[in-house]
PDB file of C-alpha atoms and ligand atoms in Angstrom:
ATOM      1  CA  MET F   1     203.687 -28.678  85.529  1.00 44.00           C
ATOM      2  CA  SER F   2     204.341 -31.653  83.349  1.00 40.00           C
ATOM      3  CA  THR F   3     202.718 -33.381  80.453  1.00 43.00           C
ATOM      4  CA  GLY F   4     203.416 -36.914  79.536  1.00 41.00           C
ATOM      5  CA  SER F   5     202.989 -38.988  82.708  1.00 40.00           C
ATOM      6  CA  GLY F   6     200.397 -41.797  82.540  1.00 40.00           C
ATOM      7  CA  PHE F   7     196.858 -40.604  83.148  1.00 46.00           C
ATOM      8  CA  SER F   8     196.189 -43.071  85.947  1.00 44.00           C
ATOM      9  CA  ASP F   9     199.182 -41.649  87.823  1.00 39.00           C
ATOM     10  CA  GLY F  10     198.068 -38.083  87.192  1.00 41.00           C
ATOM     11  CA  PRO F  11     196.637 -35.919  89.915  1.00 42.00           C
ATOM     12  CA  LYS F  12     193.042 -36.269  91.043  1.00 56.00           C
ATOM     13  CA  PRO F  13     190.962 -33.090  91.287  1.00 58.00           C
ATOM     14  CA  THR F  14     192.206 -31.346  94.362  1.00 55.00           C
ATOM     15  CA  PRO F  15     189.908 -29.059  96.334  1.00 53.00           C
ATOM     16  CA  ARG F  16     191.587 -26.131  98.018  1.00 55.00           C
ATOM     17  CA  PRO F  17     192.161 -27.215 101.636  1.00 54.00           C
ATOM     18  CA  VAL F  18     190.675 -24.859 104.182  1.00 54.00           C
ATOM     19  CA  PRO F  19     191.679 -25.834 107.737  1.00 57.00           C
ATOM     20  CA  GLY F  20     188.690 -27.198 109.654  1.00 57.00           C
ATOM     21  CA  CYS F  21     186.354 -26.804 106.673  1.00 62.00           C
ATOM     22  CA  ARG F  22     185.102 -29.283 104.092  1.00 69.00           C
ATOM     23  CA  PRO F  23     185.329 -27.527 100.748  1.00 82.00           C
ATOM     24  CA  ILE F  24     182.046 -26.954  98.936  1.00 90.00           C
ATOM     25  CA  ARG F  25     182.456 -28.289  95.445  1.00 92.00           C
ATOM     26  CA  SER F  26     180.276 -27.944  92.374  1.00 91.00           C
ATOM     27  CA  PHE F  27     180.611 -31.656  91.560  1.00 88.00           C
ATOM     28  CA  VAL F  28     180.396 -35.055  93.160  1.00 86.00           C
ATOM     29  CA  LEU F  29     183.233 -37.233  91.979  1.00 83.00           C
ATOM     30  CA  ARG F  30     181.792 -40.487  90.667  1.00 80.00           C
ATOM     31  CA  GLU F  31     184.307 -42.681  88.931  1.00 76.00           C
ATOM     32  CA  GLY F  32     181.788 -44.067  86.428  1.00 81.00           C
ATOM     33  CA  ARG F  33     182.459 -47.019  84.145  1.00 91.00           C
ATOM     34  CA  LEU F  34     184.967 -46.550  81.359  1.00 94.00           C
ATOM     35  CA  THR F  35     184.426 -48.234  78.024  1.00 96.00           C
ATOM     36  CA  ALA F  36     187.419 -50.165  76.682  1.00 97.00           C
ATOM     37  CA  ALA F  37     187.970 -47.416  74.090  1.00 97.00           C
ATOM     38  CA  GLN F  38     187.915 -44.684  76.774  1.00 97.00           C
ATOM     39  CA  ALA F  39     190.380 -46.639  78.924  1.00 97.00           C
ATOM     40  CA  ARG F  40     192.678 -46.986  75.912  1.00 97.00           C
ATOM     41  CA  ALA F  41     192.351 -43.269  75.167  1.00 97.00           C
ATOM     42  CA  LEU F  42     193.229 -42.331  78.758  1.00 97.00           C
ATOM     43  CA  ALA F  43     196.295 -44.583  78.666  1.00 97.00           C
ATOM     44  CA  THR F  44     197.598 -43.639  75.242  1.00 98.00           C
ATOM     45  CA  LEU F  45     196.276 -40.146  74.399  1.00 98.00           C
ATOM     46  CA  TRP F  46     196.479 -38.474  77.811  1.00 98.00           C
ATOM     47  CA  PRO F  47     200.292 -38.110  77.610  1.00 97.00           C
ATOM     48  CA  ARG F  48     199.843 -36.055  74.414  1.00 97.00           C
ATOM     49  CA  PHE F  49     196.703 -34.047  75.121  1.00 98.00           C
ATOM     50  CA  GLY F  50     196.311 -34.155  78.916  1.00 98.00           C
ATOM     51  CA  ILE F  51     197.878 -31.686  81.321  1.00 98.00           C
ATOM     52  CA  ASP F  52     199.126 -32.950  84.686  1.00 96.00           C
ATOM     53  CA  TRP F  53     198.777 -29.794  86.689  1.00 95.00           C
ATOM     54  CA  VAL F  54     199.666 -29.262  90.320  1.00 93.00           C
ATOM     55  CA  PRO F  55     197.568 -26.624  92.123  1.00 92.00           C
ATOM     56  CA  GLY F  56     199.554 -23.456  92.607  1.00 92.00           C
ATOM     57  CA  GLU F  57     201.640 -23.856  89.451  1.00 94.00           C
ATOM     58  CA  ALA F  58     201.123 -21.311  86.677  1.00 95.00           C
ATOM     59  CA  LEU F  59     200.115 -22.980  83.425  1.00 97.00           C
ATOM     60  CA  ASP F  60     202.378 -21.963  80.548  1.00 97.00           C
ATOM     61  CA  LEU F  61     199.717 -21.895  77.829  1.00 98.00           C
ATOM     62  CA  PRO F  62     201.969 -21.054  74.840  1.00 98.00           C
ATOM     63  CA  ALA F  63     204.294 -23.925  75.829  1.00 97.00           C
ATOM     64  CA  LEU F  64     201.378 -26.345  76.244  1.00 97.00           C
ATOM     65  CA  PHE F  65     199.901 -25.515  72.838  1.00 98.00           C
ATOM     66  CA  GLY F  66     203.166 -24.835  71.034  1.00 97.00           C
ATOM     67  CA  ASN F  67     201.989 -21.387  69.923  1.00 98.00           C
ATOM     68  CA  ASP F  68     200.568 -18.205  71.442  1.00 97.00           C
ATOM     69  CA  ARG F  69     197.129 -18.168  69.814  1.00 98.00           C
ATOM     70  CA  PRO F  70     194.175 -17.010  71.929  1.00 98.00           C
ATOM     71  CA  VAL F  71     192.883 -19.625  74.360  1.00 98.00           C
ATOM     72  CA  VAL F  72     189.248 -20.528  75.034  1.00 98.00           C
ATOM     73  CA  LEU F  73     188.520 -22.410  78.255  1.00 98.00           C
ATOM     74  CA  GLU F  74     185.490 -24.652  78.678  1.00 98.00           C
ATOM     75  CA  ILE F  75     184.518 -25.500  82.248  1.00 98.00           C
ATOM     76  CA  GLY F  76     182.760 -28.855  82.737  1.00 98.00           C
ATOM     77  CA  PHE F  77     182.689 -30.130  79.142  1.00 98.00           C
ATOM     78  CA  GLY F  78     180.807 -33.356  79.978  1.00 96.00           C
ATOM     79  CA  ASN F  79     181.547 -35.808  77.166  1.00 96.00           C
ATOM     80  CA  GLY F  80     183.336 -33.089  75.190  1.00 97.00           C
ATOM     81  CA  GLN F  81     181.404 -33.586  71.962  1.00 95.00           C
ATOM     82  CA  SER F  82     180.481 -29.917  71.613  1.00 95.00           C
ATOM     83  CA  LEU F  83     183.949 -28.752  72.725  1.00 98.00           C
ATOM     84  CA  ALA F  84     185.591 -30.934  70.058  1.00 98.00           C
ATOM     85  CA  THR F  85     183.211 -29.535  67.440  1.00 98.00           C
ATOM     86  CA  MET F  86     184.013 -25.947  68.417  1.00 98.00           C
ATOM     87  CA  ALA F  87     187.779 -26.609  68.417  1.00 98.00           C
ATOM     88  CA  GLU F  88     187.511 -28.202  64.972  1.00 98.00           C
ATOM     89  CA  GLN F  89     185.476 -25.297  63.597  1.00 97.00           C
ATOM     90  CA  ASP F  90     187.822 -22.652  65.031  1.00 98.00           C
ATOM     91  CA  PRO F  91     191.408 -23.848  64.455  1.00 98.00           C
ATOM     92  CA  GLY F  92     192.772 -20.307  64.838  1.00 98.00           C
ATOM     93  CA  ARG F  93     192.282 -20.495  68.599  1.00 98.00           C
ATOM     94  CA  ASN F  94     193.486 -22.945  71.229  1.00 98.00           C
ATOM     95  CA  TRP F  95     190.910 -24.791  73.337  1.00 98.00           C
ATOM     96  CA  LEU F  96     191.358 -25.945  76.908  1.00 98.00           C
ATOM     97  CA  GLY F  97     188.779 -28.229  78.509  1.00 98.00           C
ATOM     98  CA  ILE F  98     188.457 -28.877  82.235  1.00 98.00           C
ATOM     99  CA  GLU F  99     186.364 -31.755  83.543  1.00 98.00           C
ATOM    100  CA  VAL F 100     186.512 -34.083  86.527  1.00 96.00           C
ATOM    101  CA  HIS F 101     184.583 -37.019  85.093  1.00 95.00           C
ATOM    102  CA  ARG F 102     186.930 -39.665  83.665  1.00 96.00           C
ATOM    103  CA  PRO F 103     184.580 -41.296  81.117  1.00 96.00           C
ATOM    104  CA  GLY F 104     183.857 -37.836  79.679  1.00 97.00           C
ATOM    105  CA  ILE F 105     187.575 -37.107  79.423  1.00 98.00           C
ATOM    106  CA  GLY F 106     188.125 -40.467  77.710  1.00 98.00           C
ATOM    107  CA  HIS F 107     185.333 -39.640  75.274  1.00 98.00           C
ATOM    108  CA  LEU F 108     186.870 -36.257  74.443  1.00 98.00           C
ATOM    109  CA  LEU F 109     190.316 -37.795  73.904  1.00 98.00           C
ATOM    110  CA  LEU F 110     188.758 -40.199  71.401  1.00 98.00           C
ATOM    111  CA  GLU F 111     187.135 -37.240  69.626  1.00 98.00           C
ATOM    112  CA  ILE F 112     190.479 -35.431  69.493  1.00 98.00           C
ATOM    113  CA  GLU F 113     192.026 -38.490  67.873  1.00 98.00           C
ATOM    114  CA  ARG F 114     189.121 -39.123  65.488  1.00 98.00           C
ATOM    115  CA  ARG F 115     189.089 -35.513  64.272  1.00 98.00           C
ATOM    116  CA  GLY F 116     192.894 -35.130  64.260  1.00 98.00           C
ATOM    117  CA  LEU F 117     192.741 -32.018  66.458  1.00 98.00           C
ATOM    118  CA  THR F 118     195.968 -30.330  67.519  1.00 98.00           C
ATOM    119  CA  ASN F 119     194.485 -27.240  69.223  1.00 98.00           C
ATOM    120  CA  LEU F 120     192.784 -28.896  72.216  1.00 98.00           C
ATOM    121  CA  ARG F 121     194.203 -29.811  75.638  1.00 98.00           C
ATOM    122  CA  VAL F 122     192.497 -31.352  78.661  1.00 98.00           C
ATOM    123  CA  LEU F 123     192.800 -30.920  82.409  1.00 98.00           C
ATOM    124  CA  ARG F 124     191.257 -33.183  85.026  1.00 97.00           C
ATOM    125  CA  GLN F 125     190.779 -30.778  87.877  1.00 96.00           C
ATOM    126  CA  ASP F 126     188.322 -28.659  89.787  1.00 96.00           C
ATOM    127  CA  ALA F 127     188.040 -25.744  87.354  1.00 97.00           C
ATOM    128  CA  VAL F 128     187.635 -23.298  90.232  1.00 97.00           C
ATOM    129  CA  GLU F 129     191.036 -24.285  91.552  1.00 96.00           C
ATOM    130  CA  VAL F 130     192.609 -23.831  88.109  1.00 98.00           C
ATOM    131  CA  LEU F 131     191.104 -20.350  87.847  1.00 97.00           C
ATOM    132  CA  ARG F 132     192.331 -19.504  91.345  1.00 96.00           C
ATOM    133  CA  THR F 133     195.938 -20.530  90.992  1.00 96.00           C
ATOM    134  CA  GLY F 134     196.757 -21.795  87.503  1.00 98.00           C
ATOM    135  CA  LEU F 135     196.147 -18.866  85.179  1.00 98.00           C
ATOM    136  CA  SER F 136     197.718 -15.455  84.897  1.00 96.00           C
ATOM    137  CA  PRO F 137     195.657 -12.261  84.551  1.00 97.00           C
ATOM    138  CA  GLY F 138     194.137 -11.822  81.101  1.00 97.00           C
ATOM    139  CA  ALA F 139     195.377 -15.266  79.990  1.00 98.00           C
ATOM    140  CA  LEU F 140     192.116 -16.257  78.299  1.00 98.00           C
ATOM    141  CA  ASP F 141     190.269 -15.030  75.240  1.00 98.00           C
ATOM    142  CA  ALA F 142     187.008 -16.577  76.395  1.00 98.00           C
ATOM    143  CA  VAL F 143     185.491 -18.875  78.992  1.00 98.00           C
ATOM    144  CA  GLN F 144     182.437 -21.011  78.362  1.00 98.00           C
ATOM    145  CA  LEU F 145     180.236 -22.709  80.920  1.00 98.00           C
ATOM    146  CA  PHE F 146     177.525 -24.767  79.252  1.00 98.00           C
ATOM    147  CA  PHE F 147     174.765 -26.389  81.263  1.00 97.00           C
ATOM    148  CA  PRO F 148     176.518 -26.471  84.641  1.00 98.00           C
ATOM    149  CA  ASP F 149     174.892 -28.730  87.227  1.00 97.00           C
ATOM    150  CA  PRO F 150     171.836 -26.762  88.390  1.00 96.00           C
ATOM    151  CA  TRP F 151     171.767 -28.173  91.930  1.00 94.00           C
ATOM    152  CA  PRO F 152     168.005 -27.562  92.105  1.00 92.00           C
ATOM    153  CA  LYS F 153     167.464 -28.234  95.828  1.00 93.00           C
ATOM    154  CA  ARG F 154     167.738 -25.117  97.958  1.00 92.00           C
ATOM    155  CA  ARG F 155     170.169 -26.762 100.367  1.00 93.00           C
ATOM    156  CA  HIS F 156     172.466 -27.486  97.417  1.00 93.00           C
ATOM    157  CA  HIS F 157     172.427 -23.999  95.886  1.00 93.00           C
ATOM    158  CA  LYS F 158     175.784 -23.316  97.542  1.00 95.00           C
ATOM    159  CA  ARG F 159     177.259 -25.912  95.159  1.00 96.00           C
ATOM    160  CA  ARG F 160     176.336 -23.938  92.039  1.00 98.00           C
ATOM    161  CA  ILE F 161     179.587 -23.123  90.285  1.00 98.00           C
ATOM    162  CA  LEU F 162     178.519 -19.708  89.071  1.00 98.00           C
ATOM    163  CA  ASN F 163     178.707 -17.492  92.126  1.00 97.00           C
ATOM    164  CA  SER F 164     180.306 -14.166  92.996  1.00 96.00           C
ATOM    165  CA  GLU F 165     183.709 -15.767  93.642  1.00 96.00           C
ATOM    166  CA  LEU F 166     183.727 -17.395  90.198  1.00 98.00           C
ATOM    167  CA  ILE F 167     182.833 -14.077  88.574  1.00 98.00           C
ATOM    168  CA  GLU F 168     185.773 -12.374  90.306  1.00 97.00           C
ATOM    169  CA  LEU F 169     188.072 -15.160  89.136  1.00 98.00           C
ATOM    170  CA  LEU F 170     186.735 -14.861  85.583  1.00 98.00           C
ATOM    171  CA  ALA F 171     187.259 -11.106  85.652  1.00 98.00           C
ATOM    172  CA  ARG F 172     190.913 -11.735  86.437  1.00 97.00           C
ATOM    173  CA  VAL F 173     191.673 -14.345  83.785  1.00 98.00           C
ATOM    174  CA  ILE F 174     189.607 -13.083  80.822  1.00 98.00           C
ATOM    175  CA  ARG F 175     191.419 -10.434  78.784  1.00 98.00           C
ATOM    176  CA  PRO F 176     189.758  -7.042  78.258  1.00 98.00           C
ATOM    177  CA  GLY F 177     187.387  -7.491  75.324  1.00 98.00           C
ATOM    178  CA  GLY F 178     187.228 -11.263  75.948  1.00 98.00           C
ATOM    179  CA  ILE F 179     183.977 -13.168  76.431  1.00 98.00           C
ATOM    180  CA  PHE F 180     182.260 -15.145  79.175  1.00 98.00           C
ATOM    181  CA  HIS F 181     179.484 -17.326  77.752  1.00 98.00           C
ATOM    182  CA  ALA F 182     177.153 -19.362  79.968  1.00 98.00           C
ATOM    183  CA  ALA F 183     174.101 -21.388  79.026  1.00 98.00           C
ATOM    184  CA  THR F 184     171.576 -23.209  81.177  1.00 97.00           C
ATOM    185  CA  ASP F 185     168.212 -24.904  80.814  1.00 96.00           C
ATOM    186  CA  TRP F 186     167.244 -24.317  84.450  1.00 96.00           C
ATOM    187  CA  PRO F 187     165.311 -21.006  84.618  1.00 96.00           C
ATOM    188  CA  PRO F 188     165.933 -20.229  88.312  1.00 97.00           C
ATOM    189  CA  TYR F 189     169.678 -20.712  87.752  1.00 98.00           C
ATOM    190  CA  ALA F 190     169.511 -18.532  84.617  1.00 98.00           C
ATOM    191  CA  GLU F 191     167.888 -15.765  86.683  1.00 98.00           C
ATOM    192  CA  GLN F 192     170.558 -16.080  89.370  1.00 98.00           C
ATOM    193  CA  MET F 193     173.329 -15.976  86.740  1.00 98.00           C
ATOM    194  CA  LEU F 194     171.793 -12.886  85.159  1.00 98.00           C
ATOM    195  CA  GLU F 195     171.519 -11.118  88.499  1.00 98.00           C
ATOM    196  CA  LEU F 196     175.103 -11.933  89.501  1.00 98.00           C
ATOM    197  CA  LEU F 197     176.553 -10.921  86.139  1.00 98.00           C
ATOM    198  CA  GLU F 198     174.549  -7.690  85.939  1.00 98.00           C
ATOM    199  CA  ASP F 199     175.906  -6.849  89.407  1.00 98.00           C
ATOM    200  CA  ALA F 200     179.445  -7.310  88.049  1.00 98.00           C
ATOM    201  CA  ARG F 201     179.075  -4.292  85.740  1.00 96.00           C
ATOM    202  CA  ASP F 202     182.503  -2.946  86.738  1.00 96.00           C
ATOM    203  CA  TRP F 203     183.991  -5.957  84.949  1.00 97.00           C
ATOM    204  CA  PHE F 204     181.480  -7.235  82.408  1.00 98.00           C
ATOM    205  CA  VAL F 205     178.977  -5.772  79.941  1.00 98.00           C
ATOM    206  CA  ASN F 206     176.000  -7.768  78.699  1.00 98.00           C
ATOM    207  CA  THR F 207     176.326  -8.162  74.901  1.00 98.00           C
ATOM    208  CA  ALA F 208     172.527  -8.549  74.622  1.00 98.00           C
ATOM    209  CA  GLY F 209     171.750  -5.349  76.515  1.00 98.00           C
ATOM    210  CA  PRO F 210     171.138  -4.826  80.233  1.00 97.00           C
ATOM    211  CA  GLY F 211     169.152  -7.610  81.886  1.00 98.00           C
ATOM    212  CA  GLN F 212     168.675  -9.544  78.611  1.00 98.00           C
ATOM    213  CA  TYR F 213     169.418 -13.114  77.661  1.00 98.00           C
ATOM    214  CA  ALA F 214     171.399 -13.497  74.435  1.00 98.00           C
ATOM    215  CA  PRO F 215     170.040 -15.198  71.320  1.00 97.00           C
ATOM    216  CA  ARG F 216     171.582 -18.641  70.957  1.00 95.00           C
ATOM    217  CA  PRO F 217     174.745 -18.082  68.868  1.00 96.00           C
ATOM    218  CA  ALA F 218     175.097 -20.297  65.795  1.00 94.00           C
ATOM    219  CA  HIS F 219     178.619 -21.308  66.845  1.00 94.00           C
ATOM    220  CA  ARG F 220     177.420 -23.095  70.011  1.00 95.00           C
ATOM    221  CA  PRO F 221     176.680 -26.746  69.149  1.00 94.00           C
ATOM    222  CA  LEU F 222     173.864 -28.558  70.919  1.00 92.00           C
ATOM    223  CA  THR F 223     175.386 -30.183  73.992  1.00 92.00           C
ATOM    224  CA  ARG F 224     174.444 -33.546  75.465  1.00 90.00           C
ATOM    225  CA  PHE F 225     172.800 -32.001  78.518  1.00 91.00           C
ATOM    226  CA  GLU F 226     171.016 -29.473  76.383  1.00 91.00           C
ATOM    227  CA  GLN F 227     169.482 -32.296  74.336  1.00 91.00           C
ATOM    228  CA  ARG F 228     168.288 -33.901  77.552  1.00 90.00           C
ATOM    229  CA  GLY F 229     166.817 -30.574  78.690  1.00 89.00           C
ATOM    230  CA  GLU F 230     165.064 -30.133  75.344  1.00 88.00           C
ATOM    231  CA  ARG F 231     163.464 -33.569  75.681  1.00 91.00           C
ATOM    232  CA  LEU F 232     162.139 -32.465  79.074  1.00 92.00           C
ATOM    233  CA  GLY F 233     160.849 -29.195  77.577  1.00 92.00           C
ATOM    234  CA  HIS F 234     163.311 -26.942  79.440  1.00 91.00           C
ATOM    235  CA  PRO F 235     163.881 -23.473  77.945  1.00 94.00           C
ATOM    236  CA  VAL F 236     167.520 -22.717  77.168  1.00 96.00           C
ATOM    237  CA  ARG F 237     169.058 -19.375  78.129  1.00 97.00           C
ATOM    238  CA  ASP F 238     172.397 -18.034  76.864  1.00 98.00           C
ATOM    239  CA  LEU F 239     174.247 -15.284  78.724  1.00 98.00           C
ATOM    240  CA  ILE F 240     177.142 -13.620  76.879  1.00 98.00           C
ATOM    241  CA  TYR F 241     179.217 -10.934  78.594  1.00 98.00           C
ATOM    242  CA  ARG F 242     182.237  -8.987  77.387  1.00 98.00           C
ATOM    243  CA  ARG F 243     185.104  -8.200  79.768  1.00 98.00           C
ATOM    244  CA  LEU F 244     185.587  -4.470  80.162  1.00 98.00           C
ATOM    245  CA  PRO F 245     189.057  -2.922  80.348  1.00 94.00           C
ATOM    246  CA  GLY F 246     190.453  -1.970  83.738  1.00 78.00           C
ATOM    247  CA  GLN F 247     189.397  -3.026  87.268  1.00 67.00           C
ATOM    248  CA  THR F 248     191.115  -6.364  87.765  1.00 65.00           C
ATOM    249  CA  GLY F 249     189.340  -9.249  89.479  1.00 57.00           C
ATOM    250  CA  ARG F 250     190.938 -11.378  92.199  1.00 57.00           C
TER     251      ARG F 250
HETATM  252  C1  SAM R 301     175.456 -31.025  83.721  1.00 66.82           C
HETATM  253  S1  SAM R 301     177.009 -31.439  83.108  1.00 66.82           S
HETATM  254  C2  SAM R 301     177.094 -30.554  81.556  1.00 66.82           C
HETATM  255  C3  SAM R 301     178.146 -31.083  80.650  1.00 66.82           C
HETATM  256  C4  SAM R 301     178.289 -30.383  79.294  1.00 66.82           C
HETATM  257  N1  SAM R 301     178.717 -29.012  79.456  1.00 66.82           N
HETATM  258  C5  SAM R 301     177.005 -30.468  78.498  1.00 66.82           C
HETATM  259  O1  SAM R 301     176.334 -29.427  78.349  1.00 66.82           O
HETATM  260  O2  SAM R 301     176.678 -31.573  78.032  1.00 66.82           O
HETATM  261  C6  SAM R 301     178.135 -30.497  84.123  1.00 66.82           C
HETATM  262  C7  SAM R 301     179.540 -31.024  84.046  1.00 66.82           C
HETATM  263  O3  SAM R 301     180.395 -30.132  84.768  1.00 66.82           O
HETATM  264  C8  SAM R 301     181.373 -30.897  85.452  1.00 66.82           C
HETATM  265  N2  SAM R 301     181.844 -30.066  86.578  1.00 66.82           N
HETATM  266  C9  SAM R 301     181.107 -29.608  87.604  1.00 66.82           C
HETATM  267  N3  SAM R 301     181.853 -28.861  88.424  1.00 66.82           N
HETATM  268  C10 SAM R 301     183.116 -28.843  87.901  1.00 66.82           C
HETATM  269  C11 SAM R 301     184.330 -28.250  88.295  1.00 66.82           C
HETATM  270  N4  SAM R 301     184.414 -27.504  89.403  1.00 66.82           N
HETATM  271  N5  SAM R 301     185.428 -28.450  87.543  1.00 66.82           N
HETATM  272  C12 SAM R 301     185.360 -29.203  86.410  1.00 66.82           C
HETATM  273  N6  SAM R 301     184.214 -29.796  85.972  1.00 66.82           N
HETATM  274  C13 SAM R 301     183.111 -29.614  86.715  1.00 66.82           C
HETATM  275  C14 SAM R 301     180.644 -32.167  85.857  1.00 66.82           C
HETATM  276  O4  SAM R 301     181.535 -33.250  86.060  1.00 66.82           O
HETATM  277  C15 SAM R 301     179.727 -32.388  84.660  1.00 66.82           C
HETATM  278  O5  SAM R 301     180.319 -33.242  83.708  1.00 66.82           O
END
């Protein structure tokens, strides 16, 4: 692992190679247009706040943050606005964002600079791969997954990031007593999430009570995709589960 090499030379998200199989990923990598400010942020701020991670290497979180405070991971932070707000409001914890979309990463780096944050680091990777090989058991205080791509077409459901493999990976990396928090504005996905998480009762307990969605917690800022969903009249569901002690995941 290294920090400090130029972003453009840094690794691209790397799916786990399975011989003879195309990996099913939860994202489609579109480069997207960078604004001049985002391009500048990627060139100048990535060396400080970005993590050049090679799949298979264990991330040394205390070394990356310069302290051993609890770490919250956000998977798929989009433009990072809500992640930056949460990191600013909770300076006693470290915040790690994983995203594959370069303009969104550039946007978050600009937010880190604008707000003078020191407790936020960024990875450009497939988050599933980072959970599989980059984190040690119990390394995280919490994981948040806000408005993941719903992949509404039936033939695309296999791309939904929240599946039984992800739950096993989360069970391994979230410390006992730690939190997994998901939110979605796509009711069929919310139902699937609820079913999968209720089935994982050896590892997780629903903080809202069995089979219940959680009230929206005040600490979760409105995200960009949530605002879009609200304009379209989509109902938002939060799911908040606590990791039980014992029974390790993968
Ligand atoms: C619908 S957007 C939601 C963004 C943000 N959480 C929000 O609520 O505004 C989902 C984001 O997850 C990212 N994403 C999807 N799969 C991912 C993965 N395996 N690893 C990292 N990011 C991923 C996508 O690039 C996209 O930006």
